[in-house]
PDB file of C-alpha atoms in Angstrom:
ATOM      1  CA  UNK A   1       0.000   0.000   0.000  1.00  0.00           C
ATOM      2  CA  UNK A   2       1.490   3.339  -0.551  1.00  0.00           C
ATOM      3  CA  UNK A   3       1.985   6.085   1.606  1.00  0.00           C
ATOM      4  CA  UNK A   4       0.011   9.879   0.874  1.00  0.00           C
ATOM      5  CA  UNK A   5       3.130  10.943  -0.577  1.00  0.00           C
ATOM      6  CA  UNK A   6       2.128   8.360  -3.211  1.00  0.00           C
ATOM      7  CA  UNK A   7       5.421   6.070  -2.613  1.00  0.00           C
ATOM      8  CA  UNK A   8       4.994   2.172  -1.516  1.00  0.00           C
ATOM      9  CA  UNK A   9       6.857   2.170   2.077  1.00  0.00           C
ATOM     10  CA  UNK A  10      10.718   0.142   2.137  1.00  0.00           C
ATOM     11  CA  UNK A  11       9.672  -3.558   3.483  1.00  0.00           C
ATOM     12  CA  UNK A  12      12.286  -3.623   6.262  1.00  0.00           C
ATOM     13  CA  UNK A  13      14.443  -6.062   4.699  1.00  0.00           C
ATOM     14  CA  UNK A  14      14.992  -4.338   1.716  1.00  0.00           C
ATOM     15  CA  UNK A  15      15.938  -1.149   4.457  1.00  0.00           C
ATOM     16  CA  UNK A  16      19.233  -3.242   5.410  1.00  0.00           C
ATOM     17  CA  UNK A  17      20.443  -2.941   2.160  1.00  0.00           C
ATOM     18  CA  UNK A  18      20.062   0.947   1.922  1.00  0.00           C
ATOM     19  CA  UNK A  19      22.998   0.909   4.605  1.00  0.00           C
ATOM     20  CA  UNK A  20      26.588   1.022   3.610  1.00  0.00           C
ATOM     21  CA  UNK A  21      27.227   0.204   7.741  1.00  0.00           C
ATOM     22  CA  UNK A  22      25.197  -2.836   8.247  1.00  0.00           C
ATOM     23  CA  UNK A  23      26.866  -5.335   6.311  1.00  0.00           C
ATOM     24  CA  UNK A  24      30.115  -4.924   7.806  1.00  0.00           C
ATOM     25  CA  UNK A  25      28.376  -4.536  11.678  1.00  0.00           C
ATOM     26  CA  UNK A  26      27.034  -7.774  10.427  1.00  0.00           C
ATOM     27  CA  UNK A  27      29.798  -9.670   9.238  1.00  0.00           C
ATOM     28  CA  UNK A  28      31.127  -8.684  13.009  1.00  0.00           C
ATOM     29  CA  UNK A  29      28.541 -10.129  14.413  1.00  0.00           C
ATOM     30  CA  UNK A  30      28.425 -13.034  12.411  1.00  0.00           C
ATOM     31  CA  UNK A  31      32.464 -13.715  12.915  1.00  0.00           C
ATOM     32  CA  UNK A  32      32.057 -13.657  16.807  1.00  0.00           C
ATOM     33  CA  UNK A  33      29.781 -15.888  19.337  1.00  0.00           C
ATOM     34  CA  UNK A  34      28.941 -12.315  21.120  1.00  0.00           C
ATOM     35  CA  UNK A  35      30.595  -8.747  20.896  1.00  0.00           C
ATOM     36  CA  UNK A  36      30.376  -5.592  22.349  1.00  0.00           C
ATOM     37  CA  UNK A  37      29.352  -2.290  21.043  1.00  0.00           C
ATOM     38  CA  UNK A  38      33.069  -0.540  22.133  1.00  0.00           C
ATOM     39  CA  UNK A  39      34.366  -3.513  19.983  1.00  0.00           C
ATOM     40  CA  UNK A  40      31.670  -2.972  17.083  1.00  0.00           C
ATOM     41  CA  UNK A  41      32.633   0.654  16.915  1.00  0.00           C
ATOM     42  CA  UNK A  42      36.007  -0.394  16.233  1.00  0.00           C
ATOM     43  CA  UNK A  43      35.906  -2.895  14.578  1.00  0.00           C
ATOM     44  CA  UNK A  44      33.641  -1.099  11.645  1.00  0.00           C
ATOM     45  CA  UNK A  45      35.246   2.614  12.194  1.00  0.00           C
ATOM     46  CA  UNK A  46      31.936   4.588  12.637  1.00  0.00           C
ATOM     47  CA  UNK A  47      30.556   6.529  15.774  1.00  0.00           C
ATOM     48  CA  UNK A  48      29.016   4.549  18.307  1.00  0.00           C
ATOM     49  CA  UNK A  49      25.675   6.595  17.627  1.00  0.00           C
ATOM     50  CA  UNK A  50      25.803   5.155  14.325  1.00  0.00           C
ATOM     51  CA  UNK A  51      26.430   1.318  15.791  1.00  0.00           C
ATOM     52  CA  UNK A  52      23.490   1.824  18.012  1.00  0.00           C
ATOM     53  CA  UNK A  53      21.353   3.004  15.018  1.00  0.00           C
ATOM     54  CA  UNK A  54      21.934   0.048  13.405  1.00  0.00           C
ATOM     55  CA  UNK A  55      21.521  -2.347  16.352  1.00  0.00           C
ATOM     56  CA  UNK A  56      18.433  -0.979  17.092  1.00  0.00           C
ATOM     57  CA  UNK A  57      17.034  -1.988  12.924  1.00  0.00           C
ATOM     58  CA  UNK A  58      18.186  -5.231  13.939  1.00  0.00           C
ATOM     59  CA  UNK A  59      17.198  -5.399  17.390  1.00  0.00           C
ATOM     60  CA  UNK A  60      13.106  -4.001  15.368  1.00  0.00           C
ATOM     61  CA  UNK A  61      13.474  -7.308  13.143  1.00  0.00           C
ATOM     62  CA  UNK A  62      13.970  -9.867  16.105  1.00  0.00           C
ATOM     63  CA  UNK A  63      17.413 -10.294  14.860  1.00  0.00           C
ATOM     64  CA  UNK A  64      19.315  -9.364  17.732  1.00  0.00           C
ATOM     65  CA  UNK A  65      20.318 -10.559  21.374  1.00  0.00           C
ATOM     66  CA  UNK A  66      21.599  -7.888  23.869  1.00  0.00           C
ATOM     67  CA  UNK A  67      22.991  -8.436  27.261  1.00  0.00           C
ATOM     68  CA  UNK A  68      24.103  -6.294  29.560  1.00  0.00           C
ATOM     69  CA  UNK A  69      27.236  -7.085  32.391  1.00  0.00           C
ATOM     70  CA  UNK A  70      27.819  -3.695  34.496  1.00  0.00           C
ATOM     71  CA  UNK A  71      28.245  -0.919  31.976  1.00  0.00           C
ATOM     72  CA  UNK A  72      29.253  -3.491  29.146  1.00  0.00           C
ATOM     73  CA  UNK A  73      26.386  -4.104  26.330  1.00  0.00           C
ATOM     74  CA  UNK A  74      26.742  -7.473  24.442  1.00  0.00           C
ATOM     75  CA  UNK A  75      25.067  -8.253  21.437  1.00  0.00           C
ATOM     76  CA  UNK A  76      24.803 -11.296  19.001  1.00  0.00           C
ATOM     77  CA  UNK A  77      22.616 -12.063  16.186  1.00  0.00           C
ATOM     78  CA  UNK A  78      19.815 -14.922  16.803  1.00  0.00           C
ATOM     79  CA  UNK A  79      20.751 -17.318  14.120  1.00  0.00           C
ATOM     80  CA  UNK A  80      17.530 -19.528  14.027  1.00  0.00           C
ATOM     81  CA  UNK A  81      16.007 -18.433  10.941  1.00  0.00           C
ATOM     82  CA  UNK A  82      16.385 -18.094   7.153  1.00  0.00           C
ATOM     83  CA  UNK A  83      16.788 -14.452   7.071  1.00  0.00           C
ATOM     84  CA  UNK A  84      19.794 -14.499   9.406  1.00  0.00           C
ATOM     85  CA  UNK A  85      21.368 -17.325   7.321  1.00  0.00           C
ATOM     86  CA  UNK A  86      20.996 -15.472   4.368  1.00  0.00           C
ATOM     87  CA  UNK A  87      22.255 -12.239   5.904  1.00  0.00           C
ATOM     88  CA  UNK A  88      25.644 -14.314   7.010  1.00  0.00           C
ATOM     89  CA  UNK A  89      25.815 -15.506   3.117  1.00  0.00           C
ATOM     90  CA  UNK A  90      25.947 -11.902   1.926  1.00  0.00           C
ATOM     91  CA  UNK A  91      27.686 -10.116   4.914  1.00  0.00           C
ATOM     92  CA  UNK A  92      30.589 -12.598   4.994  1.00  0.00           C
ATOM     93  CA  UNK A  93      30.643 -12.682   1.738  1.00  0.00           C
ATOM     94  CA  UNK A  94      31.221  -8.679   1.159  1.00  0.00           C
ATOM     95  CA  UNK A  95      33.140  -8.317   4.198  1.00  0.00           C
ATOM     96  CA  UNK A  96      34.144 -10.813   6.001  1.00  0.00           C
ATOM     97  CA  UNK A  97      37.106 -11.300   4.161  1.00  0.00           C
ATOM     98  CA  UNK A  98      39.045  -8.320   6.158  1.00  0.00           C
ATOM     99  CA  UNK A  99      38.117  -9.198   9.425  1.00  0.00           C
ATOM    100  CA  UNK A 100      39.057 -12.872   9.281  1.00  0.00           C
ATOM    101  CA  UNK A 101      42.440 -12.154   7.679  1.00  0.00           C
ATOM    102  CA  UNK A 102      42.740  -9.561  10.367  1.00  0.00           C
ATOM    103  CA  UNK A 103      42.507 -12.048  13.164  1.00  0.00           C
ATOM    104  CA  UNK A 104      43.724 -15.330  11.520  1.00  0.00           C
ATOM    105  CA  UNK A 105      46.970 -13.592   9.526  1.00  0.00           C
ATOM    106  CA  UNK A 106      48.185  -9.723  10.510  1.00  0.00           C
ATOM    107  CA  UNK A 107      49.023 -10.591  13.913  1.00  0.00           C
ATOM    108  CA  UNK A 108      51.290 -14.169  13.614  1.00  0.00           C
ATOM    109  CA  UNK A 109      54.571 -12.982  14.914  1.00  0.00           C
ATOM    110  CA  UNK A 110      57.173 -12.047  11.821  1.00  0.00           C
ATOM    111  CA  UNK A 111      54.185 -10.884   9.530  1.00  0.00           C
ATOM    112  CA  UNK A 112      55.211  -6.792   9.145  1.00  0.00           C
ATOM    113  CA  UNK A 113      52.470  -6.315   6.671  1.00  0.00           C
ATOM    114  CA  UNK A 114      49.356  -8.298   5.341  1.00  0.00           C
ATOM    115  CA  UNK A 115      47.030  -7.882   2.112  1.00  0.00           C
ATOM    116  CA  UNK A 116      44.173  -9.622   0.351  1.00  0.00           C
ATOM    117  CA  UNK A 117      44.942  -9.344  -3.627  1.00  0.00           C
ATOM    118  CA  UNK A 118      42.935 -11.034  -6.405  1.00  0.00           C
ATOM    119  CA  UNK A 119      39.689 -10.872  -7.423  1.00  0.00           C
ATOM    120  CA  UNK A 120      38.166  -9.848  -4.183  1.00  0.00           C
ATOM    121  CA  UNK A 121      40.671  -7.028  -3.863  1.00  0.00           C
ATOM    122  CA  UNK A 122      39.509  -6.198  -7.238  1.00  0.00           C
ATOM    123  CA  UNK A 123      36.145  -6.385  -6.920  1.00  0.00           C
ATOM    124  CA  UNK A 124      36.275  -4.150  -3.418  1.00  0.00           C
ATOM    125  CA  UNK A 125      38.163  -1.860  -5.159  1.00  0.00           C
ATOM    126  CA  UNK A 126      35.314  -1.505  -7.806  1.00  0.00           C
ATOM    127  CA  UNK A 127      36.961  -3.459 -10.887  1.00  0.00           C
ATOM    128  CA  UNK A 128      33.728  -5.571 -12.892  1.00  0.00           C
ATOM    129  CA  UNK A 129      34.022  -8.962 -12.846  1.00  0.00           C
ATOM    130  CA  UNK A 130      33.098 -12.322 -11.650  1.00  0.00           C
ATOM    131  CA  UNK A 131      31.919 -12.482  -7.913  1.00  0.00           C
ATOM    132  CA  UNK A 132      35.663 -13.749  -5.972  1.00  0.00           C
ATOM    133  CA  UNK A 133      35.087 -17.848  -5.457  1.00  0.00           C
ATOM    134  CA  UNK A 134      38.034 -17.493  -2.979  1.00  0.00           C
ATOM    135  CA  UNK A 135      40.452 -15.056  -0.583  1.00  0.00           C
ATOM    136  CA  UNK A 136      44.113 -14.376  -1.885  1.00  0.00           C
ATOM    137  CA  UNK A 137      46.578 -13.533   1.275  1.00  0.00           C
ATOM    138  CA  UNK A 138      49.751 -12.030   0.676  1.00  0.00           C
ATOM    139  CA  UNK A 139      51.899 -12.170   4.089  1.00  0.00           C
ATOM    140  CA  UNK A 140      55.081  -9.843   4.287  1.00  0.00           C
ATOM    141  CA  UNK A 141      57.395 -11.054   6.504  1.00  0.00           C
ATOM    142  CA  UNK A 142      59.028 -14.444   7.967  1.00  0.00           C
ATOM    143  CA  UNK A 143      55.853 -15.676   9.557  1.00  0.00           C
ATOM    144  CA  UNK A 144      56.305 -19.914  10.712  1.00  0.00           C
ATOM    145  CA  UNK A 145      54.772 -21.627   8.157  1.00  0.00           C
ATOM    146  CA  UNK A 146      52.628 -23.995  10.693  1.00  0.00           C
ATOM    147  CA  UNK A 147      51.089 -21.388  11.764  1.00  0.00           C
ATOM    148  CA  UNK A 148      50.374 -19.498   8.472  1.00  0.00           C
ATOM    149  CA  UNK A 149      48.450 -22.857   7.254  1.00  0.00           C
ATOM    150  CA  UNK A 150      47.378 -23.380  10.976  1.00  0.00           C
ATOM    151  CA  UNK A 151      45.521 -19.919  10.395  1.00  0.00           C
ATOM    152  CA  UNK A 152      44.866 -20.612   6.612  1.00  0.00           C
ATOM    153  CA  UNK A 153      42.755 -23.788   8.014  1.00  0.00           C
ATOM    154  CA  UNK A 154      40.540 -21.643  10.312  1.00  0.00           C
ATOM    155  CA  UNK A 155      39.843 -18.940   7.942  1.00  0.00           C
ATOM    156  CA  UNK A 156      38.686 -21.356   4.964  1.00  0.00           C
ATOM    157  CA  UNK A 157      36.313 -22.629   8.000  1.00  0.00           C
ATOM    158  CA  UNK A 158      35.133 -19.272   8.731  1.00  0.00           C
ATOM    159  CA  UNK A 159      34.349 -17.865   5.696  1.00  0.00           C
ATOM    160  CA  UNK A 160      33.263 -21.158   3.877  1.00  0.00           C
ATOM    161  CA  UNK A 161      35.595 -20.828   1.110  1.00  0.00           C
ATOM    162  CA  UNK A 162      39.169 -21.568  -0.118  1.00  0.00           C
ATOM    163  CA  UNK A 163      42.259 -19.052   1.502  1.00  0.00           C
ATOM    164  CA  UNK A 164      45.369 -19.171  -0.571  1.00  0.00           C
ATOM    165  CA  UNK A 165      48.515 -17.806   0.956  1.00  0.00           C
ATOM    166  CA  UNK A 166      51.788 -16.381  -0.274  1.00  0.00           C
ATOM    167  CA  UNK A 167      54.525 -14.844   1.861  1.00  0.00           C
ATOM    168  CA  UNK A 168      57.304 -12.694   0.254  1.00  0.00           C
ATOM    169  CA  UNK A 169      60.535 -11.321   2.215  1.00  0.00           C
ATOM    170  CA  UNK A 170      60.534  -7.539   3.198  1.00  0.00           C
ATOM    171  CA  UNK A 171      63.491  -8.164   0.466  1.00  0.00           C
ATOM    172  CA  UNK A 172      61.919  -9.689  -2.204  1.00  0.00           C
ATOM    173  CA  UNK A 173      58.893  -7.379  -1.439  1.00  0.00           C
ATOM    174  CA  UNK A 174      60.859  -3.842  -2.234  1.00  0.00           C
ATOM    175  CA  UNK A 175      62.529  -5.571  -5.560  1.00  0.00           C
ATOM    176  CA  UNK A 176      60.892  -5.227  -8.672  1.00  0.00           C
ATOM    177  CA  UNK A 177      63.394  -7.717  -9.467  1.00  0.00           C
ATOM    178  CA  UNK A 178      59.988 -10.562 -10.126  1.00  0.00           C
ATOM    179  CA  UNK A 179      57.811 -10.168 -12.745  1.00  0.00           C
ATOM    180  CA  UNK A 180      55.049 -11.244 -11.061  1.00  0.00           C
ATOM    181  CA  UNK A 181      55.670  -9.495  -7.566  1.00  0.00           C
ATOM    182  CA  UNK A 182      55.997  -5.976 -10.011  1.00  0.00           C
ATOM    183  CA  UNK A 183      52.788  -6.614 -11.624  1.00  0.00           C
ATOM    184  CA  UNK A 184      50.957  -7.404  -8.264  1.00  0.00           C
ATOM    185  CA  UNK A 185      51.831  -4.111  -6.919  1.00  0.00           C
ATOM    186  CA  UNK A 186      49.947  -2.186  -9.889  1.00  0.00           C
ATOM    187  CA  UNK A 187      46.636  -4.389  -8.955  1.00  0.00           C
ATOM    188  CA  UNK A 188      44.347  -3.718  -6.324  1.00  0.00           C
ATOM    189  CA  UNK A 189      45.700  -4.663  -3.012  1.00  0.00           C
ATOM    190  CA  UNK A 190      43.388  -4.390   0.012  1.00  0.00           C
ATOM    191  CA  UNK A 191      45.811  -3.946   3.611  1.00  0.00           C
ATOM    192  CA  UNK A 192      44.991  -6.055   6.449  1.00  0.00           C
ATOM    193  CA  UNK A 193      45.396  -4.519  10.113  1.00  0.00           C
ATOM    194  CA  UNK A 194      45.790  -6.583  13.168  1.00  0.00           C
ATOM    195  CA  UNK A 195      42.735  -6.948  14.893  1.00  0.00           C
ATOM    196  CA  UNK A 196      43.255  -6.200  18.519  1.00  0.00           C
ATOM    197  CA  UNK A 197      39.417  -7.565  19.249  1.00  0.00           C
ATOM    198  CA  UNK A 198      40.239 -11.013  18.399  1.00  0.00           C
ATOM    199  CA  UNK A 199      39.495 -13.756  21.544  1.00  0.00           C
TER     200      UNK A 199
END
């Protein structure tokens, strides 16, 4: 039914979408068993009034689960249901990529500096093309190699698709010296930060 101004009212769904914020507050959500909002702000680098504005949509659609512990607000999203499922497809999808390689990669002792290159760099970056079918990790550094496929192993789990991983020297980093390593520098490269929220 439309409105008097004559324009059919945004089904609340639909409303989500209309958000450049909410699908990285959920892929947060979705990446962690419960989080709080100090952690949300951070973690998706807008103003807590703007977290709590989007809580709130999800907290109107039954999506959301709040608890507080003294002055500390946790939140989670209430899986049980086909919406949420389908909002963890699309959210993870879009941006879970960043957050996972933040907490699985950029902080393994020896890493100095972490990207994700490929197709989802270039599709973030706003290059057309195919939607990315996996992550591409590029770890500068001298990182143990256990570990790197230790974390390579979680993040496939956590985002449901294949992680491939490739660590270069600070050295062979700086050289143009590579073919290969030259032309990856002049294609979209996305840098990973530690993530200083993960458990």
């Amino acid at each position: 039914m439309a409105s008097k101004s004559g324009r059919r009212p945004t089904p609340p769904l639909a409303q989500l979408f209309a958000s450049a914020t909410l699908p990285r507050l959920l892929a947060a959500l979705f990446l962690h068993d419960r989080i709080n909002v100090t952690q949300l702000v951070q973690n998706v680098g807008v103003s807590r009034a703007v977290v709590s504005r989007e809580l709130a949509r999800l907290d109107e659609l039954g999506l959301l689960e709040s608890k507080r512990e003294g002055n500390i607000r946790w939140v989670s999203i209430i899986e049980h249901s086909e919406v949420a499922a389908a909002l963890r497809t699309l959210a993870l999808a879009s941006y879970g990529p960043p957050a996972v390689v933040a907490g699985e990669f950029a902080s393994i002792a020896g890493v100095e500096r972490c990207f994700i290159y490929g197709s989802w760099a270039s599709r973030n970056a706003g290059v057309r093309g195919a939607l990315p079918r996996d992550v591409d990790v590029l770890l500068i550094g001298n990182p143990d190699r256990d570990k790197v496929f230790q974390a390579e192993a979680r993040a496939e789990s956590r985002l449901g698709r294949e992680v491939n991983t490739r660590t270069l020297s600070e050295r062979e980093w700086t050289s143009d010296a590579d073919p290969f390593f030259a032309a990856l520098k002049e294609r979209p490269l996305f840098e990973v930060k530690p993530d200083d929220n993960r458990k």
